[in-house]
Amino acid sequence: MNEMFCFQCEQAVGGKGCTKAGACGKKSDVANNHDKLTSSLINLAISSNGKSPGGKADILVMQSLFATVTNVNFDYNRIEELNSGVINEIKNINGKQSFTDESLWAGDIDVTSLRSTLLFGMRGMAAYAWHAYVLGKKDNEITGWFYKGLKSLSEIHSLEEWLELIMEFGQINLKCMALLDEANTSMYGHPVPTKVTTNIEKGPFIVITGHDLLDLKQLLEQTEGKGINIYTHGEMLPAHGYPELKRYSHLKGNFGTAWQNQQKEFSDLPAPILFTTNCLMPPRASYSDRIFTTSVVGYPELRHIPEGKDNVKDFTPVISKALELGGWDSNMHFTGINGGSMLMTGFARNTVLGVADKVIEAVKTGAIKHFFLVGGCDGAKPGRNYYTDFVKLAPKDTVILTLACGKFRFNDLDIGEIGGLPRIMDMGQCNDAYSAIEVALALSEAFNCGVNDLPLTLVLSWYEQKAVCILLTLLSLGIKNIYLGPTLPAFISPNVLNILVEKFNIVPIGTPQEDLNKILG
Ligand code: SF4
């Protein structure tokens, strides 16, 4: 008998699902508690008739969905606390617990596939809604949609109705990414092109990882003038491009390569590491005393920095640890996975659209033949060298736009420039897919054609649920011919895949050269 069931990420065992323990390190009791929490959320949505009951419930819904994203929360007790909170909300509105967790993954294979697609998309969107919320931005249409979507998971729908719901969700997620973009840029300014070193200076330092820019900002404020340097890791890298963050001179550079190398790269680190969101891997004993979690991230026995008064967290324990460990005695040289030691970021929509004339001219003269958006998540499974090789093999008259953490496969490569523009332009974190969409829409307007007619191909890598919500947004915009890898999601049934291929011509990746030949014809 299965001890658990989870097939929400690319690591699902055997391409089918984790049934004994998660390949991510999630134990079966925690996975089952994630299911219980999800069922409680569905019961809350049923009880409130698919609408927000207001008050604390919205916060709990965002936090709970976010906590069940892959590599976020492995702590049974923290999930239990969230579940108690949701159950209280159900009681407050005299609701009932009619939906059971056994129903989550049961039933017709295609219905389960579509239901799971919507659930995983909502888990991803909850992360973005939460980041916007902590920056003071909340949109009732977006928050309200969580209840509509969660309630629909308990209902019987035809395949067409599920697809309609999923497309509607894609549009809501676009609004959510726009909200977060607005929250980030109004708080920290529009990102500007910025070079980021991979070298580490001697002396005390802190590594901060994940997506939460507010945590970084508060950490920068609290370490200013204390002789402690701050280095980003993983999805925090694009923070260097924001004017209101880069003005801190002790925000020095980026440590580490891909997130899945953390167990090796953190083992000898003489510094604490602060996890603000995913992707946390089970820490090894050699460095677990140096890991701190915050927000919805959790792992048993790791130090957790709680929410503070007036939304200000107290990072004193992290700062004390940095001073105690002291960093390295001399400056250290590190590189990305291809040997480069300089990363570029900050090519978000404002920067790219700021040089739109140059870009359009380069396309018209033939200096730029094609754009590739090579973006998405990184992951541990083999087969992801595809993305490195794809970028290396892309002809010199093509431009690579990138976002999310998959770029650590190639962002230390120097593949040259076209007309003063670097051929690799990092648009930011995964949520900055919004920036890429804005750029694509602006280009389609400039060339007076549809996005699908632009010399642009999306070559995406997926791993967890934020990639799912972004993919659904792209599909809801009618974007076709997306190359998707490294493998297809376990939760997409053969029939649902056929529908996606027929409607959107989603293409599973092949080999880089074959795919380039197909695309560039
Ligand atoms: Fe398995 Fe991924 Fe679920 Fe973890 S999140 S249990 S690796 S499918």
PDB file of N, CA and C in Angstrom, residues 34 38 49 89 144 161 174 191 194 271 315 357-358 426 443 502:
ATOM      1  N   HIS A  34       0.248  17.648   4.060  1.00  0.00           N
ATOM      2  CA  HIS A  34       0.022  18.601   2.960  1.00  0.00           C
ATOM      3  C   HIS A  34      -1.346  18.328   2.327  1.00  0.00           C
ATOM      4  N   THR A  38      -4.589  20.736   2.202  1.00  0.00           N
ATOM      5  CA  THR A  38      -5.230  21.066   0.920  1.00  0.00           C
ATOM      6  C   THR A  38      -6.729  20.787   0.990  1.00  0.00           C
ATOM      7  N   ASN A  49     -18.776  29.137  -0.215  1.00  0.00           N
ATOM      8  CA  ASN A  49     -19.414  29.171  -1.532  1.00  0.00           C
ATOM      9  C   ASN A  49     -18.509  29.785  -2.608  1.00  0.00           C
ATOM     10  N   GLU A  89     -11.219  28.738  10.642  1.00  0.00           N
ATOM     11  CA  GLU A  89     -11.938  29.623   9.705  1.00  0.00           C
ATOM     12  C   GLU A  89     -13.215  28.940   9.209  1.00  0.00           C
ATOM     13  N   GLY A 144      -9.757  36.294  -4.305  1.00  0.00           N
ATOM     14  CA  GLY A 144     -11.065  35.654  -4.414  1.00  0.00           C
ATOM     15  C   GLY A 144     -11.019  34.436  -5.328  1.00  0.00           C
ATOM     16  N   GLU A 161     -14.975  22.007 -19.517  1.00  0.00           N
ATOM     17  CA  GLU A 161     -15.132  22.962 -18.403  1.00  0.00           C
ATOM     18  C   GLU A 161     -13.831  23.100 -17.604  1.00  0.00           C
ATOM     19  N   LEU A 174      -1.770  35.894 -14.546  1.00  0.00           N
ATOM     20  CA  LEU A 174      -1.103  37.020 -15.228  1.00  0.00           C
ATOM     21  C   LEU A 174      -1.314  38.297 -14.403  1.00  0.00           C
ATOM     22  N   PRO A 191      14.527  47.297 -12.345  1.00  0.00           N
ATOM     23  CA  PRO A 191      15.882  46.738 -12.438  1.00  0.00           C
ATOM     24  C   PRO A 191      16.683  47.357 -13.586  1.00  0.00           C
ATOM     25  N   THR A 194      23.096  44.947 -14.448  1.00  0.00           N
ATOM     26  CA  THR A 194      24.060  44.941 -13.341  1.00  0.00           C
ATOM     27  C   THR A 194      24.948  43.698 -13.442  1.00  0.00           C
ATOM     28  N   ALA A 271      29.541  30.599   6.890  1.00  0.00           N
ATOM     29  CA  ALA A 271      28.534  31.669   6.927  1.00  0.00           C
ATOM     30  C   ALA A 271      27.145  31.064   7.050  1.00  0.00           C
ATOM     31  N   PHE A 315      16.505  39.781  12.351  1.00  0.00           N
ATOM     32  CA  PHE A 315      17.486  38.822  11.836  1.00  0.00           C
ATOM     33  C   PHE A 315      18.717  38.702  12.738  1.00  0.00           C
ATOM     34  N   ASP A 357      13.813  50.426 -29.718  1.00  0.00           N
ATOM     35  CA  ASP A 357      14.138  50.921 -31.065  1.00  0.00           C
ATOM     36  C   ASP A 357      15.345  50.183 -31.626  1.00  0.00           C
ATOM     37  N   LYS A 358      16.350  50.052 -30.761  1.00  0.00           N
ATOM     38  CA  LYS A 358      17.587  49.366 -31.145  1.00  0.00           C
ATOM     39  C   LYS A 358      17.295  47.899 -31.530  1.00  0.00           C
ATOM     40  N   ASP A 426      19.222  38.469 -18.720  1.00  0.00           N
ATOM     41  CA  ASP A 426      18.483  37.886 -17.599  1.00  0.00           C
ATOM     42  C   ASP A 426      17.358  38.831 -17.164  1.00  0.00           C
ATOM     43  N   LEU A 443       6.705  43.834 -28.684  1.00  0.00           N
ATOM     44  CA  LEU A 443       7.336  43.526 -29.979  1.00  0.00           C
ATOM     45  C   LEU A 443       6.274  43.169 -31.014  1.00  0.00           C
ATOM     46  N   GLU A 502      -2.574  19.342 -29.441  1.00  0.00           N
ATOM     47  CA  GLU A 502      -3.485  19.778 -30.516  1.00  0.00           C
ATOM     48  C   GLU A 502      -3.788  21.268 -30.458  1.00  0.00           C
TER      49      GLU A 502
END
